[in-house]
Amino acid sequence: MYTKSELEQFVKQAKQYARYGKVADYIPALGKANPNDLSIAIYMPDGNVIDAGDTTHKVTLQSISKIIALALVLMDRGEQEVFRKVGMEPTGDPFNSIAKLEEVQPAKPLNPMINAGALAVTHMIAGASVTERFERLLQFVRKLAGNPTITYSEEVAQSEFETAFLNRSLCYFLKQHGIINEDVEELMDLYTKQCAIEMTCDDLARIGLVFAMDGRDPFTGEQIMPLDVARICKTFMVTCGMYNASGEFAIKIGIPAKSGVSGGILAAVPGRCGIGIFGPALDEKGNSITGMKLLELLSKTYSLSIF
Amino acid sequence: MYTKSELEQFVKQAKQYARYGKVADYIPALGKANPNDLSIAIYMPDGNVIDAGDTTHKVTLQSISKIIALALVLMDRGEQEVFRKVGMEPTGDPFNSIAKLEEVQPAKPLNPMINAGALAVTHMIAGASVTERFERLLQFVRKLAGNPTITYSEEVAQSEFETAFLNRSLCYFLKQHGIINEDVEELMDLYTKQCAIEMTCDDLARIGLVFAMDGRDPFTGEQIMPLDVARICKTFMVTCGMYNASGEFAIKIGIPAKSGVSGGILAAVPGRCGIGIFGPALDEKGNSITGMKLLELLSKTYSLSIF
Amino acid sequence: MYTKSELEQFVKQAKQYARYGKVADYIPALGKANPNDLSIAIYMPDGNVIDAGDTTHKVTLQSISKIIALALVLMDRGEQEVFRKVGMEPTGDPFNSIAKLEEVQPAKPLNPMINAGALAVTHMIAGASVTERFERLLQFVRKLAGNPTITYSEEVAQSEFETAFLNRSLCYFLKQHGIINEDVEELMDLYTKQCAIEMTCDDLARIGLVFAMDGRDPFTGEQIMPLDVARICKTFMVTCGMYNASGEFAIKIGIPAKSGVSGGILAAVPGRCGIGIFGPALDEKGNSITGMKLLELLSKTYSLSIF
Amino acid sequence: MYTKSELEQFVKQAKQYARYGKVADYIPALGKANPNDLSIAIYMPDGNVIDAGDTTHKVTLQSISKIIALALVLMDRGEQEVFRKVGMEPTGDPFNSIAKLEEVQPAKPLNPMINAGALAVTHMIAGASVTERFERLLQFVRKLAGNPTITYSEEVAQSEFETAFLNRSLCYFLKQHGIINEDVEELMDLYTKQCAIEMTCDDLARIGLVFAMDGRDPFTGEQIMPLDVARICKTFMVTCGMYNASGEFAIKIGIPAKSGVSGGILAAVPGRCGIGIFGPALDEKGNSITGMKLLELLSKTYSLSIF
């Protein structure tokens, strides 16, 4: 199907768009990224992998972690409990908006991909302590990626912990309305660590493959998450995985995907492949501009749209 | 695959939910509907049809017409021109909201499934007069359904024309912002006729099949609309086809579908079948409560979710 | 108290700010105004008048008419009926906003100074026809100004009638929610004529004096409107008379006043004087930039703030 | 002017409305209040005081403290610096709304009477530590009331500190946008103490008198705050002193006033008197229902409206 040389050609084409984007710089660690970096890995169910660019480069998950935490929490708590605390509707508002929370009665984040919803999800990760809950999440990530060495960036976690005023604002709003009831600083500790988990685009691709295969790891044969959980996650990836450009992404590319401000994208083409991308040049909505271009080229060339 | 007796069993099950909904009553013609009515037709690519309930009953398209007008306009004007006037993003707001139009700069309806966006789409139907534009739309509908006898309900069109104050409000708002530039009463004439086009669930199912088959009518072999147009329409059906319950519908059912307040649902299961439903008991978001239950039973039983 | 030479000095000072503003140009008739024009008249209860600038220049009332129509309607219908259809609360939103109407249940314009509220007020002017209702309003204006020659600009009324899409949008929104029930085109006819009533700043000042004297015309001794009506109008002038700069105006100047996009300002200093100003250079909120400066100089010099 | 027996008659009348209100109960200390309590004191510039009801009862200031902190901060920082961080416009939104902060660019609380604005004001109280800043505020309050024994309720401060999640949410939002830069817990410590300052309605009335007399204490002759500061405070009392019922209060009563959820009201009739009221039965907007009735009776009987 895909060849490495073709992929390298696509990467070259997509890189030309790097100049229209810029790297996130709200914390120093992200600001150091090179906007011209672009790497991709594609995992097939048969074990084939093709990649291009510097695939040893590690990227922090940031918002990509939202979809993984959601999967874990759906397994920990069940659909019903999760959706009592967070909605299922996409929104045209930016990811960090608080306004919608006020309008909706009872106050409940519209979906688990906006920050307010993601904080409610992370709040629900089971465990006796932040340490235990984070350890459980990390083990889950390692199993999904088939890589026991994955860990998190203490520097990034620390930086975000120190500056995440808006997320604290959202947490206290959620606490006021009974959506969360733990100590906000503890939740922020857990959440910033979750966002700072780092991996290569190769790892991302393999996680994407598990979602693509309905929760089953084709290499080990293990059903890591139930089919329903994988399906729910892919649905959210389509309706709200790319911030408030999700609708446009669904129209133009049509692949379930989740992006992060670090420039990472995790994509899952149902039944066909998992894709991991790292391209830190972001457009004004916070998505990797080169990564989206790359996915568009792949989707158009190989008809990857689910629609 | 599906058998008629199984379908009849599902209809019986779904009908039990009729009591939790109520029929639209903002115009007399809709208010006369019987909330216990429920009929369904499923068209397969091989020509097989199975149905249940009173499939001779005609239903006006209402919001279902939005997706058909969009297909026509995408063919008339091309993607680029269409998306200059209307966005691609889903929204957590109700279908008739005007608030979002104010916040977005430049003012532009968020997507073609909310009323403001649908009015902008209908505005773009090509033709020298309302008569000609409506005739073109009607011919398109007839071709999609393979039924040259389809027409519209003058009574419903007239009733809606006389009471559509909110849609006029949206039209003038769009006119103020240069999204539309025709006479508002003419646009309302066209739009209310479009919404009043009526057909059986059998017709709906056959239209759904054309979308499911990427724009090609499997019976005639004709490509009625380009693949890209069919794909865009199915994407909007997923992200915003069921009003502000679209997210939940995508999670629980996962079939591209568009509903109308008359109780109709048009659904397209990619590559597999088209589904038409008529069940006028609505939930509080305006979707057929029995129709959604029926689709849920089908989706769960036959794994119809695209995710 | 005030001397003409002092007033002329203030006008000269205030004129220097004309360069920071610009004239309204959404209709040609307003666009022809000279941003450097600035005239003022002050009427005292004892009959003394002082003025400066070209006081023969006529200005259309525009939003200033909202306060006069409100006075008439309060007399026509009584407080209770009026405030069933329009609220009393100021708002931080722009004058032409529709968003707030959606959020409030039942939909009701927040106050009579925003366009939606003003349209609801004009709707309530008593009379058997638009002609009769406008005639009644005009007679009321003439009596307030003690000037039977006041009429309206047909050119301005016609221009605004042809382009008032946003006001039509608001009207249909109000009609949908039962706030108004007349034909929208008729209401627009009446409203655009109301806004096009024209007079000199001398006339404006004399109307301001009637409000300042609690509804009594000190020249004729006639109580033109009840004390309560005059008081309500002055209150709205303070809380929302200067669009969404009303709060700042109250803090810095503290005089009940109502502005219009034509550059006119009608002000009423309780018990002391009426002030009329014409200065068409507007700031970004739609208030006369030179007129506000002039009022600030007067307020500071003569302690005119009511606070 | 006013007689004690008349005042007692008014109190009796107003008390009948207590049954339509209910006491705040979000913290236990407030929930213990008796809804039928109603006391009032009126201070005249000549030293005359009349009162009715149990004037020894102490009430915590709650939102009333916002106007006093504003006066102090205007003296500490000057108008210009204060209004760089907080706006001057009234709003139709509830006092604790966060939505407006998002829409306005740059994010800035609309006025100092909503919680977000009040927090920004308290943030600006000068002093090297929370202890010193609170001490300065307390001394200012004592001087205004001519009562060196005034202090705060530790129980109320503590309760509010423990449950003020929404205010913490607002603080972090303000911190994200650079409006405040101190430690949120320290600011909350200061703010909850400020809100918990307690006094009798006699004290409230005497503070009201200082505002009424343009900042001068008529008993000592001392100008406690500059005329401009007193005037700004009275303006905010009119435009946004009674939550989102301020517009209606201005229309119906027309007296600069500030209320708190404890049921206290501080009012200042310019040049004439200061009024302090305690009546803990609140209406649904958070204002003392009996206190407002009492002020309405006084305003109507003695023509106290400033309009």
Coordinates of C-alpha atoms in Angstrom, one line a residue, chain B:
Chain B
M1 CA -29.5 -9.8 6.3
Y2 CA -32.5 -8.0 7.8
T3 CA -35.9 -9.8 7.7
K4 CA -39.3 -8.1 7.6
S5 CA -40.4 -9.9 10.7
E6 CA -37.4 -8.8 12.7
L7 CA -38.0 -5.2 11.5
E8 CA -41.6 -5.4 12.6
Q9 CA -40.5 -6.6 16.0
F10 CA -38.1 -3.6 16.3
V11 CA -40.9 -1.2 15.3
K12 CA -43.1 -2.7 18.0
Q13 CA -40.4 -2.2 20.5
A14 CA -39.6 1.3 19.4
K15 CA -43.3 2.4 19.4
Q16 CA -43.3 2.0 23.2
Y17 CA -41.3 5.2 23.4
A18 CA -43.9 7.2 21.6
R19 CA -45.5 8.2 24.8
Y20 CA -42.4 10.1 25.9
G21 CA -42.5 12.4 22.9
K22 CA -45.0 14.7 21.3
V23 CA -45.7 15.8 17.8
A24 CA -44.7 19.3 16.5
D25 CA -47.7 21.6 16.6
Y26 CA -46.4 25.0 15.5
I27 CA -48.4 24.6 12.4
P28 CA -51.8 22.8 12.2
A29 CA -50.8 20.3 9.5
L30 CA -48.0 18.9 11.6
G31 CA -50.1 18.9 14.8
K32 CA -52.5 16.4 13.2
A33 CA -49.9 13.6 13.1
N34 CA -50.5 10.5 15.2
P35 CA -47.6 10.1 17.6
N36 CA -48.0 6.3 17.5
D37 CA -47.3 6.1 13.8
L38 CA -44.0 4.5 13.0
S39 CA -42.9 3.2 9.6
I40 CA -39.5 2.3 8.2
A41 CA -38.0 1.2 4.9
I42 CA -34.5 -0.1 4.2
Y43 CA -33.0 -0.1 0.7
M44 CA -30.1 -2.4 -0.1
P45 CA -27.7 -1.8 -3.0
D46 CA -28.9 -5.1 -4.6
G47 CA -32.4 -3.8 -4.9
N48 CA -33.8 -5.6 -1.9
V49 CA -36.2 -3.5 0.2
I50 CA -37.7 -4.4 3.5
D51 CA -40.1 -2.2 5.3
A52 CA -42.5 -2.2 8.2
G53 CA -45.4 0.0 9.3
D54 CA -47.6 2.1 7.0
T55 CA -45.1 3.0 4.3
T56 CA -47.7 4.8 2.2
H57 CA -47.9 7.6 4.7
K58 CA -46.3 10.8 3.3
V59 CA -44.1 13.0 5.5
T60 CA -42.8 16.5 4.7
L61 CA -39.1 16.8 4.6
Q62 CA -38.7 19.8 6.9
S63 CA -35.0 19.9 8.0
I64 CA -34.2 16.8 6.1
S65 CA -34.4 19.0 3.0
K66 CA -31.3 20.8 4.3
I67 CA -29.0 18.0 3.3
I68 CA -30.5 17.6 -0.1
A69 CA -30.4 21.3 -0.9
L70 CA -26.8 21.3 0.3
A71 CA -25.9 18.5 -2.2
L72 CA -27.5 20.4 -5.0
V73 CA -25.8 23.7 -4.1
L74 CA -22.4 22.0 -3.8
M75 CA -23.0 20.9 -7.4
D76 CA -24.3 24.3 -8.5
R77 CA -21.6 26.4 -6.9
G78 CA -18.7 24.3 -5.8
E79 CA -17.2 23.7 -2.4
Q80 CA -15.3 26.9 -2.2
E81 CA -18.1 29.3 -2.9
V82 CA -20.5 27.4 -0.6
F83 CA -18.1 27.4 2.3
R84 CA -17.4 31.1 1.9
K85 CA -21.0 31.7 3.0
V86 CA -21.5 28.9 5.5
G87 CA -19.1 27.2 7.9
M88 CA -18.2 23.6 8.6
E89 CA -18.3 23.5 12.4
P90 CA -20.8 21.7 14.6
T91 CA -22.3 23.7 17.5
G92 CA -23.8 22.9 20.8
D93 CA -26.5 25.5 20.3
P94 CA -30.0 24.9 19.2
F95 CA -30.8 24.8 15.5
N96 CA -32.5 28.2 15.5
S97 CA -29.9 30.1 17.4
I98 CA -28.9 33.6 16.3
A99 CA -26.4 34.3 19.1
K100 CA -23.5 32.5 17.5
L101 CA -23.8 34.6 14.4
E102 CA -23.1 37.7 16.4
E103 CA -20.0 36.4 18.1
V104 CA -18.3 35.1 15.0
Q105 CA -16.4 37.6 12.8
P106 CA -17.3 37.8 10.0
A107 CA -20.9 36.8 10.8
K108 CA -21.3 33.4 9.0
P109 CA -23.6 30.6 10.0
L110 CA -21.5 27.9 11.7
N111 CA -22.8 25.0 9.5
P112 CA -25.5 24.3 6.9
M113 CA -27.6 22.2 9.2
I114 CA -28.7 25.0 11.5
N115 CA -31.5 27.2 10.1
A116 CA -29.3 30.2 9.4
G117 CA -26.9 28.0 7.4
A118 CA -29.7 26.2 5.6
L119 CA -31.2 29.5 4.5
A120 CA -27.8 30.6 3.1
V121 CA -27.6 27.3 1.2
T122 CA -31.1 27.6 -0.2
H123 CA -30.2 31.1 -1.2
M124 CA -27.5 29.6 -3.4
I125 CA -29.8 27.2 -5.4
A126 CA -29.2 28.3 -9.0
G127 CA -32.0 29.6 -11.2
A128 CA -33.5 32.7 -12.6
S129 CA -36.6 32.7 -10.3
V130 CA -38.0 31.1 -7.2
T131 CA -40.1 29.0 -9.5
E132 CA -37.1 27.8 -11.5
R133 CA -35.0 27.2 -8.5
F134 CA -37.7 25.2 -6.7
E135 CA -38.3 23.2 -9.9
R136 CA -34.6 22.3 -10.1
L137 CA -34.6 21.2 -6.5
L138 CA -37.7 19.2 -7.0
Q139 CA -36.3 17.4 -10.1
F140 CA -33.2 16.6 -8.1
V141 CA -35.3 15.1 -5.3
R142 CA -37.3 13.1 -7.8
K143 CA -34.1 11.7 -9.4
L144 CA -32.6 10.8 -6.0
A145 CA -35.7 9.0 -5.0
G146 CA -36.3 7.5 -8.4
N147 CA -39.9 8.8 -8.1
P148 CA -41.1 11.4 -10.6
T149 CA -44.4 11.9 -8.7
I150 CA -42.9 13.6 -5.6
T151 CA -44.2 17.1 -5.0
Y152 CA -44.8 19.4 -2.0
S153 CA -47.7 20.1 0.3
E154 CA -49.1 23.5 -0.5
E155 CA -50.9 23.6 2.8
V156 CA -47.8 23.1 4.9
A157 CA -45.7 25.5 2.7
Q158 CA -48.4 28.1 3.1
S159 CA -48.7 27.7 6.9
E160 CA -45.0 27.8 7.4
F161 CA -44.7 30.9 5.1
E162 CA -47.2 32.7 7.3
T163 CA -45.6 32.0 10.6
A164 CA -41.9 31.7 9.9
F165 CA -41.0 34.9 11.9
L166 CA -37.8 33.4 13.3
N167 CA -36.5 32.4 9.9
R168 CA -37.2 35.8 8.6
S169 CA -35.3 37.2 11.5
L170 CA -32.3 35.0 10.5
C171 CA -32.7 36.0 6.9
Y172 CA -32.5 39.7 7.6
F173 CA -29.5 39.1 9.9
L174 CA -27.8 37.3 7.1
K175 CA -28.8 40.1 4.7
Q176 CA -27.3 42.7 7.0
H177 CA -24.0 40.8 6.9
G178 CA -24.0 40.2 3.2
I179 CA -24.4 36.5 3.3
I180 CA -27.6 36.7 1.3
N181 CA -28.7 39.4 -1.0
E182 CA -32.1 38.4 -2.4
D183 CA -35.5 39.5 -1.3
V184 CA -36.3 37.9 2.0
E185 CA -39.9 37.1 1.1
E186 CA -38.8 35.3 -2.1
L187 CA -36.2 33.3 -0.2
M188 CA -38.9 32.4 2.4
D189 CA -41.2 31.3 -0.4
L190 CA -38.5 29.0 -1.8
Y191 CA -37.4 27.7 1.7
T192 CA -40.9 26.9 3.0
K193 CA -41.7 25.0 -0.3
Q194 CA -38.4 23.1 0.1
C195 CA -39.3 22.1 3.6
A196 CA -42.8 21.1 2.5
I197 CA -41.7 18.6 -0.1
E198 CA -43.3 15.3 0.9
M199 CA -42.6 11.7 0.4
T200 CA -42.9 8.2 1.9
C201 CA -40.3 6.6 4.1
D202 CA -39.7 4.4 1.1
D203 CA -38.6 7.4 -0.9
L204 CA -36.5 8.6 2.0
A205 CA -34.7 5.2 2.1
R206 CA -33.9 5.3 -1.5
I207 CA -32.4 8.8 -1.3
G208 CA -30.4 7.5 1.7
L209 CA -29.1 4.7 -0.4
V210 CA -27.7 7.1 -3.0
F211 CA -25.8 8.9 -0.2
A212 CA -24.7 5.5 1.2
M213 CA -23.3 4.5 -2.3
D214 CA -21.2 7.7 -2.6
G215 CA -23.7 9.5 -4.9
R216 CA -24.3 6.6 -7.3
D217 CA -27.8 5.2 -7.9
P218 CA -27.2 1.4 -7.8
F219 CA -30.4 0.8 -9.7
T220 CA -29.7 3.1 -12.7
G221 CA -26.0 3.1 -12.3
E222 CA -26.1 6.9 -12.6
Q223 CA -23.7 9.0 -10.5
I224 CA -26.3 11.5 -9.4
M225 CA -23.8 13.6 -7.4
P226 CA -20.0 13.4 -7.2
L227 CA -18.4 11.3 -4.5
D228 CA -17.1 14.3 -2.8
V229 CA -20.5 15.9 -2.5
A230 CA -22.0 12.7 -1.0
R231 CA -19.1 12.5 1.4
I232 CA -19.5 16.1 2.6
C233 CA -23.2 15.5 3.1
K234 CA -22.6 12.4 5.2
T235 CA -20.1 14.2 7.3
F236 CA -22.5 16.9 8.2
M237 CA -25.1 14.3 8.9
V238 CA -22.8 12.9 11.5
T239 CA -21.5 16.1 13.0
C240 CA -24.7 18.0 13.0
G241 CA -27.6 16.1 11.4
M242 CA -29.6 15.5 14.6
Y243 CA -29.8 19.0 15.9
N244 CA -27.9 19.5 19.2
A245 CA -28.2 15.8 20.0
S246 CA -25.9 14.9 17.1
G247 CA -23.0 14.1 19.3
E248 CA -25.0 11.7 21.4
F249 CA -26.5 10.2 18.3
A250 CA -23.0 9.7 16.8
I251 CA -21.8 8.0 20.0
K252 CA -24.8 5.7 20.5
I253 CA -25.8 5.0 16.9
G254 CA -23.0 6.2 14.7
I255 CA -25.0 6.3 11.4
P256 CA -25.0 9.4 9.2
A257 CA -28.6 10.7 9.5
K258 CA -30.7 13.8 9.2
S259 CA -34.0 14.4 11.0
G260 CA -36.9 16.8 10.5
V261 CA -39.6 18.0 12.9
S262 CA -42.2 16.2 10.9
G263 CA -40.7 13.1 12.4
G264 CA -38.9 11.9 9.4
I265 CA -35.3 10.6 9.4
L266 CA -33.1 9.9 6.4
A267 CA -30.1 7.7 7.1
A268 CA -27.2 6.4 5.0
V269 CA -25.1 3.5 6.1
P270 CA -22.0 3.8 3.9
G271 CA -21.8 1.0 1.4
R272 CA -24.6 -0.9 3.0
C273 CA -28.0 0.6 2.9
G274 CA -30.3 3.6 2.9
I275 CA -32.9 4.0 5.6
G276 CA -36.1 6.1 5.7
I277 CA -38.2 6.5 8.9
F278 CA -41.4 8.3 9.8
G279 CA -42.3 8.6 13.5
P280 CA -43.8 11.9 14.5
A281 CA -43.4 11.7 18.3
L282 CA -40.5 14.1 18.9
D283 CA -38.1 14.4 21.9
E284 CA -37.4 17.8 23.4
K285 CA -34.6 18.4 20.9
G286 CA -36.9 17.9 17.9
N287 CA -35.8 14.4 16.8
S288 CA -38.2 11.5 16.3
I289 CA -38.0 9.6 19.6
T290 CA -39.3 6.3 18.1
G291 CA -37.2 6.7 15.0
M292 CA -34.0 7.1 17.0
K293 CA -34.9 4.1 19.1
L294 CA -35.5 2.1 15.9
L295 CA -32.1 3.2 14.5
E296 CA -30.4 2.3 17.8
L297 CA -31.9 -1.2 17.7
L298 CA -30.7 -1.7 14.1
S299 CA -27.3 -0.2 14.7
K300 CA -26.7 -2.4 17.8
T301 CA -28.0 -5.6 16.1
Y302 CA -26.2 -5.2 12.8
S303 CA -23.2 -3.2 13.8
L304 CA -24.0 -0.3 11.6
S305 CA -21.9 2.4 13.3
I306 CA -19.2 3.9 11.1
F307 CA -16.9 4.2 14.0

